[in-house]
Short mmCIF file of C-alpha atoms in Angstrom, two decimals:
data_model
loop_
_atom_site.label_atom_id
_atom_site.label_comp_id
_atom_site.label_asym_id
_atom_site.label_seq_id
_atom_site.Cartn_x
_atom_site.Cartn_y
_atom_site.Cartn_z
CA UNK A 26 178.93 53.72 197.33
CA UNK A 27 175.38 53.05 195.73
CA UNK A 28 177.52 50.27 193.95
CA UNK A 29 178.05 48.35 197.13
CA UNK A 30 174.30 49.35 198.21
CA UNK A 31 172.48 47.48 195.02
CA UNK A 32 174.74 44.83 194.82
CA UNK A 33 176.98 45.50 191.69
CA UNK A 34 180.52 44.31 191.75
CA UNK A 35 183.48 46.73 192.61
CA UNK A 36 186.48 46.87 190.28
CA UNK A 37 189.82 47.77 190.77
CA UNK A 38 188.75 51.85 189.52
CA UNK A 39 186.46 52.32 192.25
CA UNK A 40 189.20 51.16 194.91
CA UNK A 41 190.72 54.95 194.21
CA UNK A 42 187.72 56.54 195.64
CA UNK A 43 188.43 55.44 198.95
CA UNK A 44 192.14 54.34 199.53
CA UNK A 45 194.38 56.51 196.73
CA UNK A 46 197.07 55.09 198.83
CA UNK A 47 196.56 51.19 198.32
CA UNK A 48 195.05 52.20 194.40
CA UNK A 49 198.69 53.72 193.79
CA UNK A 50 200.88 50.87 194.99
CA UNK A 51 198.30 48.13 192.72
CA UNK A 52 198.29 50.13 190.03
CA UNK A 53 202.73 50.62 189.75
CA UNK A 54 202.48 46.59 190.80
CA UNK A 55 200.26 45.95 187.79
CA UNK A 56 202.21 48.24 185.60
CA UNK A 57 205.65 46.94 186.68
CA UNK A 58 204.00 43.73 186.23
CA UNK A 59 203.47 44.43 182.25
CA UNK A 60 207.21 46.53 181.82
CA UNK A 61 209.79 44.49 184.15
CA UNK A 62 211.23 41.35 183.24
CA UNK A 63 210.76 38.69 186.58
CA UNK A 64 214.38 39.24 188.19
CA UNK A 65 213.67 43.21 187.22
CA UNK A 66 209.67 43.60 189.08
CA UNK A 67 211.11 40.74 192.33
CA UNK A 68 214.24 43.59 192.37
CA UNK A 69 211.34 46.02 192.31
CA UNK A 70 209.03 44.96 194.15
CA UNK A 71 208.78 43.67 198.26
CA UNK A 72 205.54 42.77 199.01
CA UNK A 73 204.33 40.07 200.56
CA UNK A 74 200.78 38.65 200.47
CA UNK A 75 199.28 41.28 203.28
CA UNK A 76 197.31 44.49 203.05
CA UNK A 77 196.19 47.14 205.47
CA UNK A 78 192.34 47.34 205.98
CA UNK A 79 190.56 50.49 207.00
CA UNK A 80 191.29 50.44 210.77
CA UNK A 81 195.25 49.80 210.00
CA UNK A 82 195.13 46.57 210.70
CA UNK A 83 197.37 44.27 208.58
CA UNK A 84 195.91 41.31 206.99
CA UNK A 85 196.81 38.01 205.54
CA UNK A 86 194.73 38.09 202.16
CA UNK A 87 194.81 34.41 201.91
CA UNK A 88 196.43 31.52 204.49
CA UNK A 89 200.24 32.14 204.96
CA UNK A 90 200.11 35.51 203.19
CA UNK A 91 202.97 36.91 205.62
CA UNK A 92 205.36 34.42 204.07
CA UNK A 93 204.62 34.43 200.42
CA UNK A 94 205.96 36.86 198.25
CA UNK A 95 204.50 38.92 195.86
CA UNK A 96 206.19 37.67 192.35
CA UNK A 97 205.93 38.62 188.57
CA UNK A 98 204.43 35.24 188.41
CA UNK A 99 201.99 35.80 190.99
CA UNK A 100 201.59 39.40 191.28
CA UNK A 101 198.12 39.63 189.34
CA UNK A 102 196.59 37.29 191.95
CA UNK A 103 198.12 39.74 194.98
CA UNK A 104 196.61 42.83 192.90
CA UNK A 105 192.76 40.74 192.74
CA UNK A 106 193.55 39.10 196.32
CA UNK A 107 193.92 42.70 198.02
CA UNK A 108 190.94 44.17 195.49
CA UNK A 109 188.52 41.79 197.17
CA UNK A 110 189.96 42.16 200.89
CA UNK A 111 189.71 46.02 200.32
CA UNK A 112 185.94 46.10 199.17
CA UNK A 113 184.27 43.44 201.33
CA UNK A 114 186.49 44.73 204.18
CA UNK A 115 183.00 46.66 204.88
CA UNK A 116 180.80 44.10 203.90
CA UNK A 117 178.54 43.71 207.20
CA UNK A 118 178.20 47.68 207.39
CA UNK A 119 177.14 47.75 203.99
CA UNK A 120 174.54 45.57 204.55
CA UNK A 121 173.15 47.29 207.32
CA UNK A 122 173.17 50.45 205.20
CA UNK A 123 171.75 48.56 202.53
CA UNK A 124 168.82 47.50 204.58
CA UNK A 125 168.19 50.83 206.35
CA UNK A 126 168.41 52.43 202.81
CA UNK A 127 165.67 49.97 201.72
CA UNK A 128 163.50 50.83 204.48
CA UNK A 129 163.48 54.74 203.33
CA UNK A 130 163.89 53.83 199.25
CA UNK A 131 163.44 50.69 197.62
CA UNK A 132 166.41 49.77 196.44
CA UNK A 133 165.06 48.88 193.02
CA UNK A 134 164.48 52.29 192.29
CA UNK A 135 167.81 53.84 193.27
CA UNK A 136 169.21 53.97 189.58
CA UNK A 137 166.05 56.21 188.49
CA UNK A 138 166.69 58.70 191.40
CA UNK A 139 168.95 61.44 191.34
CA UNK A 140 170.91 62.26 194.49
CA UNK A 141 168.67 65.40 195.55
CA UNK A 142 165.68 62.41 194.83
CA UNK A 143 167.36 60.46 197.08
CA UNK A 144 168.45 63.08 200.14
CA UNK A 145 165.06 64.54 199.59
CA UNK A 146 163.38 60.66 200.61
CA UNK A 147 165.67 60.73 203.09
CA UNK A 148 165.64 63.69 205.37
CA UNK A 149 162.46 65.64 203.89
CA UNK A 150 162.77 69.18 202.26
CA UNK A 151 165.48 71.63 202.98
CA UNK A 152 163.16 74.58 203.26
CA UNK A 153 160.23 74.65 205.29
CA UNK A 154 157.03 75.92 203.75
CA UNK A 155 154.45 76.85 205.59
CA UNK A 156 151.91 75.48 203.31
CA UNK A 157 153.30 72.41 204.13
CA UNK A 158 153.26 72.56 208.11
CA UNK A 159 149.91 73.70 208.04
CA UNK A 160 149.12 71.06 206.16
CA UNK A 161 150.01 68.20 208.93
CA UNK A 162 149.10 70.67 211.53
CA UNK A 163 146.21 69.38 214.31
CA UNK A 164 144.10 71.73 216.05
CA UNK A 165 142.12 71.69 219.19
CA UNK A 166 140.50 74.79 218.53
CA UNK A 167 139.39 75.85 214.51
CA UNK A 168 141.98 77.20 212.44
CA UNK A 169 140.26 80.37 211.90
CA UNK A 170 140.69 80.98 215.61
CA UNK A 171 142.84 84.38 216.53
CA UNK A 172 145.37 82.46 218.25
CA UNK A 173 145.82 80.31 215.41
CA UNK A 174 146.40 83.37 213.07
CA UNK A 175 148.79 84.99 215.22
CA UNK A 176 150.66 81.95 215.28
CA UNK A 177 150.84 81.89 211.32
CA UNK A 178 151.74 85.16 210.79
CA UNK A 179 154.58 84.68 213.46
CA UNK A 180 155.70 81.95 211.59
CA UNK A 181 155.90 83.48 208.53
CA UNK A 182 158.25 85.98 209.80
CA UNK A 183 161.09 83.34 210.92
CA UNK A 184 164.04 82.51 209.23
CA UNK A 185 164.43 78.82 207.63
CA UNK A 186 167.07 78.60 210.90
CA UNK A 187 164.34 79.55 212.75
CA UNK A 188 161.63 77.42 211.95
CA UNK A 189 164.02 74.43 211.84
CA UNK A 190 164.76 75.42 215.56
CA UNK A 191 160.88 75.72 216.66
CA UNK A 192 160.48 72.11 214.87
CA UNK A 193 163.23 70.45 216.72
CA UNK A 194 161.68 71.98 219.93
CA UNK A 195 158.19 71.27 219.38
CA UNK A 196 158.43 68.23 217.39
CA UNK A 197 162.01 66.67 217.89
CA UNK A 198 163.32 67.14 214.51
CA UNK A 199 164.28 69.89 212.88
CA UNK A 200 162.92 68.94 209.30
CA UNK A 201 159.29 67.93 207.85
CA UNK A 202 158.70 64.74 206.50
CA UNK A 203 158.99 64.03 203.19
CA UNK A 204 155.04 63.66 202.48
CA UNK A 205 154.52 67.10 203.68
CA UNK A 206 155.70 68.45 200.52
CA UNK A 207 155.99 67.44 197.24
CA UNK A 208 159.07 65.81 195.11
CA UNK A 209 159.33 68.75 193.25
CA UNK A 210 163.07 70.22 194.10
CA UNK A 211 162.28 73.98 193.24
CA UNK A 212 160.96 75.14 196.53
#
């Protein structure tokens, strides 16, 4: 995944992570391709140049795929041919992802981060401290007022379920922001 965020090329491995199916079938095609003699892998083998993307749909994977056949001859072409329709299948998607991902992280950085580094910049702390509320918490009245006290020590007394439920109503979310708190992942 992070491969197609930053930009590095997808190989022919990273195709099983996603479509075990489609992996299998390229990687007997490839292997009959090394093993069989020609009239042995055509006997073999009846493929034509087509795949099936994502959403089922069956696609040409270059012009008049549906009447060229996949050959000993040309069978490492069909293998690259459905590599590349399987990966940039996506491609629009992952640059949407890619640009909100940006937005939150800069992409630049991605390879230095870890992937609690990364959920933490994300969505913000699993736990809520309340160090941390109090911390981007406005009053209209001082904070050493009784009503503000009471209101502490009632918080301290909820659950993590519970405080995410008074931030969602209170707030709209249900999670503090990631500069409430911070990057250290032992809380």
């Amino acid at each position: 995944f992070w491969k197609q965020i930053i930009g590095e090329e997808l190989k022919f491995a990273d195709l099983e992570g996603y479509d075990a199916y489609s992996y299998q079938v390229l990687r007997d095609i490839k292997k009959y391709g090394q093993e069989l003699t020609a009239e042995a892998f055509e006997a073999a083998v009846d493929e034509k140049f087509e795949t099936y993307l994502s959403n089922g749909k069956c696609v040409e994977i270059c012009p008049g795929g549906s009447d060229i056949a996949v050959t000993h001859a040309n069978h490492q072409e069909y293998v690259d041919l459905v590599i590349k329709a399987r990966i940039n299948e996506c491609q629009k998607q992952m640059e949407w992802v890619k640009e909100g991902v940006n937005y939150i992280i800069p992409l630049q950085i991605l390879d230095f981060l870890t992937w609690e580094e990364v959920e933490l910049r994300a969505v913000g702390p699993k736990e809520i401290e309340t160090s941390a509320l109090k911390a981007c918490s406005e009053y209209n009245v001082g904070e050493d007022h009784k009503i503000i006290k009471w209101f502490w020590a009632m918080f301290e007394t909820f659950t993590q379920e519970e405080r995410r439920k008074y931030l969602k109503f209170v707030w709209g979310r249900s999670k503090l922001p990631v500069e409430t708190t911070t990057l250290d992942y032992k809380h």
